Coordinates of C-alpha atoms and ligand atoms in Angstrom, one line a residue:
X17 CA 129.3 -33.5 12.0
X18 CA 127.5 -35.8 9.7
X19 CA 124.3 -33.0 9.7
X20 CA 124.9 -29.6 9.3
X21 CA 123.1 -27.0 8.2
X22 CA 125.3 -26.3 5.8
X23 CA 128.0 -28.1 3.6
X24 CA 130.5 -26.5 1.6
X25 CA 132.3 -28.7 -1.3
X26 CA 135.8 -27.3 -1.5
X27 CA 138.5 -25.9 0.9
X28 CA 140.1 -22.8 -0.9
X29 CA 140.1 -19.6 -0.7
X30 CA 136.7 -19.2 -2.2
X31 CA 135.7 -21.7 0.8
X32 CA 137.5 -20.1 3.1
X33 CA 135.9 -16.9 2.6
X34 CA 132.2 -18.4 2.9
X35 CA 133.1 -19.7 5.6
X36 CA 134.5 -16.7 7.6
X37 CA 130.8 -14.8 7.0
X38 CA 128.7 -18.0 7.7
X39 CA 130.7 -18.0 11.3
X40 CA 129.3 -14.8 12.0
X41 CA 125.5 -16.4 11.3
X42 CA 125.6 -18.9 13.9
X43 CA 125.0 -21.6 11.4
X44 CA 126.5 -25.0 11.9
X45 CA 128.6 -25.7 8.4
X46 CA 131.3 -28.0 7.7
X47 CA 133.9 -27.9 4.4
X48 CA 134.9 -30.9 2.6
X49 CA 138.1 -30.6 0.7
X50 CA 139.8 -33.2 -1.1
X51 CA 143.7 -32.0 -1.1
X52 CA 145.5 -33.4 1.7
X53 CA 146.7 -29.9 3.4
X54 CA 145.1 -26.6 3.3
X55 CA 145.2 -24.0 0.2
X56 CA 143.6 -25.5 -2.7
X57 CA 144.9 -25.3 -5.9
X58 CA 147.5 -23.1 -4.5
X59 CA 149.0 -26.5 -3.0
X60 CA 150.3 -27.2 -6.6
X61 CA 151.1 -23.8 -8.4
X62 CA 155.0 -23.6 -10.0
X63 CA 157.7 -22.9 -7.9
X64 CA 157.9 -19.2 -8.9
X65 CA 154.4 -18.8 -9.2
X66 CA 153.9 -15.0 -8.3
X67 CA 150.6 -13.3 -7.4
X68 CA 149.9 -10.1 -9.1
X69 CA 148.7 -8.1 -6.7
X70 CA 150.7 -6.8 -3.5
X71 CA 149.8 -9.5 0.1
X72 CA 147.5 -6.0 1.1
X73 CA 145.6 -6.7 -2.0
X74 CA 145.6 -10.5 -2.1
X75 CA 143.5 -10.8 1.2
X76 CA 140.7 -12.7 2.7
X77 CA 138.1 -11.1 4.9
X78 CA 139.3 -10.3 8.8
X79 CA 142.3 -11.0 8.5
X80 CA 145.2 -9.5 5.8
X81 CA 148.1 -11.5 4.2
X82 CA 151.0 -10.6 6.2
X83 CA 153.2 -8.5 4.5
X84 CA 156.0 -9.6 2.4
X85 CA 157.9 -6.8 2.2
X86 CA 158.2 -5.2 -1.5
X87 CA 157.9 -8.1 -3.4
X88 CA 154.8 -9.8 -4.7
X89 CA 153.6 -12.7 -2.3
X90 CA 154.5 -16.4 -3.7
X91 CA 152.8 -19.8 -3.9
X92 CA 153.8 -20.9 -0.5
X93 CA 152.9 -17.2 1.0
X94 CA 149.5 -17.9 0.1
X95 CA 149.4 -21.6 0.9
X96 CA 150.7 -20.4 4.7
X97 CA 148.6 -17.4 4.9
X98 CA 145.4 -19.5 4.3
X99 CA 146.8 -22.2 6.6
X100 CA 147.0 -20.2 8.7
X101 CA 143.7 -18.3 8.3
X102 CA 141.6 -21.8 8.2
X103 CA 143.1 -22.6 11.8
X104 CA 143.0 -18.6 12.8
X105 CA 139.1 -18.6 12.4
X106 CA 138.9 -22.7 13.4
X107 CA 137.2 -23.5 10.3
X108 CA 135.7 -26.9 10.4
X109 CA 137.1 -29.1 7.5
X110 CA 137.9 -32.7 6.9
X111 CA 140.4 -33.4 4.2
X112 CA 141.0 -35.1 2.2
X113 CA 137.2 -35.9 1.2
X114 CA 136.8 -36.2 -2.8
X115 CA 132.8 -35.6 -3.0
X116 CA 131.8 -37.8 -5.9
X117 CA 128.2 -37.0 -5.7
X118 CA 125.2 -34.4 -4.7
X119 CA 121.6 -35.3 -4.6
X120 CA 118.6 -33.5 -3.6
X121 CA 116.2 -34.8 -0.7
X122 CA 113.4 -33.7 0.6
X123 CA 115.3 -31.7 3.5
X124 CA 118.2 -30.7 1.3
X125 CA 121.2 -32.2 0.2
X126 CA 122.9 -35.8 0.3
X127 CA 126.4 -35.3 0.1
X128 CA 128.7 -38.4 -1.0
X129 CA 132.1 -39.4 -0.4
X130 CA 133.4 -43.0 -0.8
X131 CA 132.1 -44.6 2.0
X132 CA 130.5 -41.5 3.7
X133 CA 127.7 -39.4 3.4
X134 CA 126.5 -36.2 5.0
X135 CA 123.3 -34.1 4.5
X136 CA 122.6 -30.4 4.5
X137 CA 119.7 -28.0 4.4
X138 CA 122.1 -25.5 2.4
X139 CA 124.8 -26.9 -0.1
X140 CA 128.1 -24.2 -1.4
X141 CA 130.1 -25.2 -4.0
X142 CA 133.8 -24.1 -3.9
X143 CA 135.7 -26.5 -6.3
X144 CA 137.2 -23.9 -8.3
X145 CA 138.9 -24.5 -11.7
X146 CA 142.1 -26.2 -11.1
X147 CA 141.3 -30.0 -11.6
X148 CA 139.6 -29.2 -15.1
X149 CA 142.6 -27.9 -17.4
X150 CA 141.8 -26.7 -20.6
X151 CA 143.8 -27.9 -23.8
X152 CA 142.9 -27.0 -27.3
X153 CA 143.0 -29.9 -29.8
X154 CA 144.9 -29.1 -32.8
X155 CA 145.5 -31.7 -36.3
X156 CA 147.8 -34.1 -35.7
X157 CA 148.0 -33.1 -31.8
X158 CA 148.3 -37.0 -30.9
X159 CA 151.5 -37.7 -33.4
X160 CA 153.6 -35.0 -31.4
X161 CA 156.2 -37.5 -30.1
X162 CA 157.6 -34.7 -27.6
X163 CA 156.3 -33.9 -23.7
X164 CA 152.5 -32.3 -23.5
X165 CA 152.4 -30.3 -20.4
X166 CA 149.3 -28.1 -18.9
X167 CA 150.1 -25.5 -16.7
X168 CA 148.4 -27.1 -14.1
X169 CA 151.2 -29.7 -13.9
X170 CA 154.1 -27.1 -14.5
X171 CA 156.4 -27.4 -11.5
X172 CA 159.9 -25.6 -12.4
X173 CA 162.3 -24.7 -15.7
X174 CA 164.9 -27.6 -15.2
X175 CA 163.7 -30.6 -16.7
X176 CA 163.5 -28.5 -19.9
X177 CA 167.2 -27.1 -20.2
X178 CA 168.4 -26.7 -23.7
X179 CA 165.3 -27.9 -24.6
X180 CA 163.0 -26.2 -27.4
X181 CA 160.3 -25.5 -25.6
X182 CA 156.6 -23.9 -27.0
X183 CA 154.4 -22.5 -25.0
X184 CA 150.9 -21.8 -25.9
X185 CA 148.6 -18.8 -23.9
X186 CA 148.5 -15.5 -23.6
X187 CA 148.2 -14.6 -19.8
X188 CA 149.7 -14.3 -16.5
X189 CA 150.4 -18.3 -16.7
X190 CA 151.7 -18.3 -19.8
X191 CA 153.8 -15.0 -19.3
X192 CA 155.1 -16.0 -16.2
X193 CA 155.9 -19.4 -17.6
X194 CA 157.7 -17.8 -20.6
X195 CA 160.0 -15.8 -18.4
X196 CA 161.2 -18.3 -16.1
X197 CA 161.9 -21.2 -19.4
X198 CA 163.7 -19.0 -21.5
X199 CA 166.4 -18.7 -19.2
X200 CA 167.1 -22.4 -20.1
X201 CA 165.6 -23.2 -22.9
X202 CA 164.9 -22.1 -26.7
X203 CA 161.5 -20.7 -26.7
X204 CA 158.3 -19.7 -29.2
X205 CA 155.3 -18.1 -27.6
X206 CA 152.1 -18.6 -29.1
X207 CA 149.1 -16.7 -28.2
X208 CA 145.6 -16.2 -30.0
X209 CA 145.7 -12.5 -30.1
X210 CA 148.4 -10.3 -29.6
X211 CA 149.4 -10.2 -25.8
X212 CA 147.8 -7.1 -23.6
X213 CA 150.8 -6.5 -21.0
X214 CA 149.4 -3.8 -18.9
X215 CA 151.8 -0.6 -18.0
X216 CA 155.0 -1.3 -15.5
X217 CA 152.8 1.0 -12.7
X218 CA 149.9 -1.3 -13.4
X219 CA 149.1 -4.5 -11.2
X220 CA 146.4 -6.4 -9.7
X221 CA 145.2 -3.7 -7.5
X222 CA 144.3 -1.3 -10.5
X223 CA 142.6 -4.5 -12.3
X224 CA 141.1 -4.8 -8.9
X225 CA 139.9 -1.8 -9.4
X226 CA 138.9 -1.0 -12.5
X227 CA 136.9 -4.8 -12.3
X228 CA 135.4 -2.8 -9.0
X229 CA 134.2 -0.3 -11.3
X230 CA 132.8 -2.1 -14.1
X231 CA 130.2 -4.2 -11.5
X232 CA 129.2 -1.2 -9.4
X233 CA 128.4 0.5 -13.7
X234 CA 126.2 -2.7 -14.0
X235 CA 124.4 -2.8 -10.6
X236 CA 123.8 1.1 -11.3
X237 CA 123.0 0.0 -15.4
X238 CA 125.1 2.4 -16.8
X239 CA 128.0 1.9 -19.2
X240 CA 131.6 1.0 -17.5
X241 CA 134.5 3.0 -18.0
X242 CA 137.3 1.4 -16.1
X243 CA 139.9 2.0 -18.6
X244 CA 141.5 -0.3 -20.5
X245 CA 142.8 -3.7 -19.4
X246 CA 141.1 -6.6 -17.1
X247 CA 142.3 -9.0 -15.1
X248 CA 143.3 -11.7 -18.1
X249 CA 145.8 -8.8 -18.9
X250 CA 149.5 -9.6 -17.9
X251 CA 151.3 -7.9 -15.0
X252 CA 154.9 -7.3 -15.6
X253 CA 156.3 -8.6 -12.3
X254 CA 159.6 -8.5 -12.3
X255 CA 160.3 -12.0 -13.8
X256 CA 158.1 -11.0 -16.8
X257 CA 160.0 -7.3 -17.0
X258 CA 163.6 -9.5 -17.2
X259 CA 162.5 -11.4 -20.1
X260 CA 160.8 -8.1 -21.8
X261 CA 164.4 -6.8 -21.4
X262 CA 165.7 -9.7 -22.7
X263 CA 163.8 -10.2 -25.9
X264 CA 161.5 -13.0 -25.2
X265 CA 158.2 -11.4 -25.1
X266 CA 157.1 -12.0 -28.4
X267 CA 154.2 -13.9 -29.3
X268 CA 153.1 -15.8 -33.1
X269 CA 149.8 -17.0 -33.8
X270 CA 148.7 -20.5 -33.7
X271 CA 150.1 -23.3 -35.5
X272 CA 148.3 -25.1 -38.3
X273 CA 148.9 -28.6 -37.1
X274 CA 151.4 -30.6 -35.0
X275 CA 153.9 -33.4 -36.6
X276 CA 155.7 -35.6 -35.1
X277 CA 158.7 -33.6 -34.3
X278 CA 157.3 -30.2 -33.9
X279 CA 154.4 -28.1 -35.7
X280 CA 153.7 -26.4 -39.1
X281 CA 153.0 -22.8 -39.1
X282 CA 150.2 -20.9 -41.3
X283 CA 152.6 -20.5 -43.9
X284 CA 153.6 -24.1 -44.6
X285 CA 156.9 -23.8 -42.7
X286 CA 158.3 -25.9 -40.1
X287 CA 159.9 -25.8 -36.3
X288 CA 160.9 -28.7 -34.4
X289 CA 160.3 -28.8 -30.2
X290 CA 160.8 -31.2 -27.7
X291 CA 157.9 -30.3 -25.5
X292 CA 155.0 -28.2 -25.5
X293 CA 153.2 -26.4 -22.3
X294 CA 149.5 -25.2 -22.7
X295 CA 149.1 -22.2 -20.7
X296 CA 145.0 -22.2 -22.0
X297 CA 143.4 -21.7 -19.0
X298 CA 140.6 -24.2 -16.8
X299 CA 137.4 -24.9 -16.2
X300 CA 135.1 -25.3 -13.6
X301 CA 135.1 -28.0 -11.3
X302 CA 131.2 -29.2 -11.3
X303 CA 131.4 -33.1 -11.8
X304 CA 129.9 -33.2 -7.9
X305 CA 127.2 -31.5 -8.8
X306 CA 125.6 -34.1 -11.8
X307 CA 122.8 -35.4 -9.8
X308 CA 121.5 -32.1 -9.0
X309 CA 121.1 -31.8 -12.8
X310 CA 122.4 -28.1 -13.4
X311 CA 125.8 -27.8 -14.8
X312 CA 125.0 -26.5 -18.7
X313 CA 126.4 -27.7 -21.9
X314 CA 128.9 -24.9 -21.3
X315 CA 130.4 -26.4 -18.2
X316 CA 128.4 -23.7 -16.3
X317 CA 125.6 -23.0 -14.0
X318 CA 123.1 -21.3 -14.2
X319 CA 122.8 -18.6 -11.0
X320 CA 121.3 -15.2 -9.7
X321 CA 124.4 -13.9 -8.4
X322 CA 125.8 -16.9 -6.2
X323 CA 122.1 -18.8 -6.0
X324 CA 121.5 -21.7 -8.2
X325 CA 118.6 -20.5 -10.6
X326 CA 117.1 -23.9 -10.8
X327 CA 117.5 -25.4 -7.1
X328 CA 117.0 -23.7 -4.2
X329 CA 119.4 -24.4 -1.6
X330 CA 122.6 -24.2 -4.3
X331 CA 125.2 -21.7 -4.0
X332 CA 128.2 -21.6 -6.3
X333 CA 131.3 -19.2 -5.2
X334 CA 134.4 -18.3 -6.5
X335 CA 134.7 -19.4 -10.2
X336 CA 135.7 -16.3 -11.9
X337 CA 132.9 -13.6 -13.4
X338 CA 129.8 -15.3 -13.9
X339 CA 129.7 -16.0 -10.1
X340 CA 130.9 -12.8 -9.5
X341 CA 133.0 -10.3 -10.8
X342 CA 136.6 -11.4 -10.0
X343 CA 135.1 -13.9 -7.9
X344 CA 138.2 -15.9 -8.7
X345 CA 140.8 -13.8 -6.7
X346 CA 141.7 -13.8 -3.1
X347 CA 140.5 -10.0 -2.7
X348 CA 137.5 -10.3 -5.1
X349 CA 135.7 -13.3 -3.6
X350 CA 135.0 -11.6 -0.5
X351 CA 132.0 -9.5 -1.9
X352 CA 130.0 -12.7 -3.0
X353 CA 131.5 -14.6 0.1
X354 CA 129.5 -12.4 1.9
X355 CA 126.9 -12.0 0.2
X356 CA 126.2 -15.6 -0.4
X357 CA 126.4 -16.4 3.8
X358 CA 124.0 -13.6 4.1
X359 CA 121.4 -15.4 1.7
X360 CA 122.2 -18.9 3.1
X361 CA 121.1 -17.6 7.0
X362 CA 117.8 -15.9 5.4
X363 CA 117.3 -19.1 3.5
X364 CA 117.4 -21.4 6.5
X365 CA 114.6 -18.9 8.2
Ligands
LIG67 P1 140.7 -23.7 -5.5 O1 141.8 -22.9 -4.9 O2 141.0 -24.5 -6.8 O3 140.1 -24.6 -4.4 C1 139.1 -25.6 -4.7 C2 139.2 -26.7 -3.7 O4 138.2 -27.6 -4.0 C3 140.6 -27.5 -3.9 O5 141.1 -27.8 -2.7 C4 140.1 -28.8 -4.6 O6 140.9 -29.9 -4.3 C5 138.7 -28.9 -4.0 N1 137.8 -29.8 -4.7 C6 137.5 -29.8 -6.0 N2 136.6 -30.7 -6.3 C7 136.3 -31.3 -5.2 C8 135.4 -32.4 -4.8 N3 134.6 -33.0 -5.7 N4 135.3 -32.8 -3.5 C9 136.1 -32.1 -2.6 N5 136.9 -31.1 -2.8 C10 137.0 -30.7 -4.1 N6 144.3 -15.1 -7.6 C11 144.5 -14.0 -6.9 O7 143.8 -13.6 -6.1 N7 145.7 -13.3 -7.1 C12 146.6 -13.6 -8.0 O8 147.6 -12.9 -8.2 C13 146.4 -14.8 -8.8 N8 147.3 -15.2 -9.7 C14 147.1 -16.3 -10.4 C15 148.0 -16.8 -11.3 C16 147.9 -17.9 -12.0 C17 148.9 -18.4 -12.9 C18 146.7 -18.7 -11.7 C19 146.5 -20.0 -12.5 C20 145.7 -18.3 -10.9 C21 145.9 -17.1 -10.2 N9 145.0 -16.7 -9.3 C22 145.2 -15.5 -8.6 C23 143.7 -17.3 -9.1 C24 143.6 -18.3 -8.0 O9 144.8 -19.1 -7.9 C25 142.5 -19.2 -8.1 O10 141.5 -18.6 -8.8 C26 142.1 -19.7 -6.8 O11 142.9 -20.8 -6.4 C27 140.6 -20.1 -6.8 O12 140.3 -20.4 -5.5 P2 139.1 -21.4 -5.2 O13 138.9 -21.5 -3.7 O14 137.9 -20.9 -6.0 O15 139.5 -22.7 -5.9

């Protein structure tokens, strides 16, 4: 299908969910996605990685995660369940297709791959976050002579046994992280504020929730009151609990610069490590979308809910809250999944 209607950069979960509701439109639509095997950046999530939300609360539309029994679903549940989703539906992808580049024509879009291109009358983009880690830059970052690792590339604890070992971030990554390392290694935490674990009864299905009730407050403009905590905050699945029980949970603030052998704290003193992992979060995947001339200085784009503010045609799903609140989640993109198929068949008349 070199023409479809539409094209949808991206074959995650974010994708995947797009694609369910544009089935139901009749719309021809194909999804380029540049891993090799279904799941985006599930594909290369740790080992351990653990979802905080039960597999009831960590599904797609039409079809749920099949249960796991009590535990919370892992990286390769999700990477089978949307396997197994994307050939349940028979979603039309071709992978692995890197799209370097978007342009507008007078139709649509011109879609670009090395060698290839496609066009469209509609254009999604589902790229997510994973591909763009974030690192902070701190003095003398470059003379640390020890390992630099992002979460992104974090595959298991055994390369850092009786290591010393800091990790940097304050959420479910970095938590999670934390837990399984400290087992083997010697281990400082560093966060920017003072971790928010939320209560042991309290997982992704209340911060579900309470994110549920803080968007319906803002499409009825009144104030929220959810509660506390959002879905940043860190669930204490049972790997996190253990190391709670075991002392480890306990965070500093930053360093004041790195050394060669370690860092320097705020207070002039000193700690050696042999590696450091940034748990500090992503960024949107956009690079695609330079010729369309819309990604912001802040790595953003401008939208009205999923819809490109500035071209017509441009849908952008699944990057977190400013395309949606917890648009980022396998149960939370299905509202602006929807929503955005819904506004893709009106747009094509
Ligand atoms: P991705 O899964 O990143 O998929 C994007 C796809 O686009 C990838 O296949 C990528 O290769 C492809 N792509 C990118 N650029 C191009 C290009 N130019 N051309 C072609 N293809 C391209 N979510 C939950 O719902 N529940 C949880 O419990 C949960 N826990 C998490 C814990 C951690 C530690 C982390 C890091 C995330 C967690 N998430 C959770 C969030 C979830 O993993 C991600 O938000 C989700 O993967 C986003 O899905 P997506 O489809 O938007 O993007």
């Amino acid at each position: 299908m070199t023409h479809p209607e539409v094209i949808i950069v991206g074959g995650g979960q974010a994708a995947l969910s797009v694609a369910y509701f544009l089935r139901r439109t009749k719309r021809s639509f194909l999804i380029l996605d540049a891993e090799e095997t279904a799941g985006g950046a599930w594909c290369h999530a740790w080992e351990s990685l653990q979802l905080f939300s039960p597999a009831s609360w960590s599904s797609l539309a039409g079809w749920p995660m099949p249960p796991v029994g009590e535990r919370y679903p892992t990286r390769s549940d999700v990477t089978d369940y949307l396997t197994r989703y994307e050939a349940r539906y028979e979603l039309p992808v071709q992978r692995p297709v890197w799209v370097s580049g978007t342009e507008k024509t007078a139709t649509g879009f011109r879609v670009r791959s090395s060698g290839k291109a496609w066009s469209c009358k509609a254009l999604v983009s589902a790229t997510g976050t994973w591909r763009n880690p974030y690192t902070p830059t701190f003095p003398g970052q470059p003379d640390f002579a020890g390992l630099q690792l992002h979460s992104a590339n974090y595959v298991d604890a055994a390369s850092f046994a009786g290591k010393r070992v800091l990790v940097v971030g304050g959420g479910n990554s970095g938590a999670q992280i934390l837990a399984e390392i400290s087992q083997l290694a010697d281990t400082v935490w560093v966060t920017q504020q003072p971790p928010q674990f939320l209560p042991d009864d309290v997982d992704g299905r209340v911060l579900f929730e309470r994110a549920t009730e803080r968007w319906k407050a803002q499409q009825e403009g009144r104030v929220p009151d959810p509660g506390p905590g959002g879905l940043g905050d860190i669930v204490m699945i049972p790997s996190v609990k253990n190391a709670r029980a075991r002392g480890v949970l306990l965070s500093r603030r930053p360093m004041a610069r790195f050394t060669a052998k370690g860092v320097v704290w705020p207070d002039g003193t000193a700690s050696s490590f042999d590696a450091v992992i940034w748990c500090t979060g992503f960024s949107p995947v956009l690079g695609h979308l330079a010729g369309l001339d819309v990604v912001g200085t802040e790595g953003r784009v401008a939208v009205n809910g999923t819809h490109s503010a500035k071209v017509p045609g441009l849908w952008l799903v699944g990057y977190g809250d400013w395309t949606g609140m917890a648009s980022a989640t396998l149960i939370g993109v299905m509202r602006t999944a929807r929503s955005t198929a819904q506004e893709i068949d009106a747009f094509l008349g």
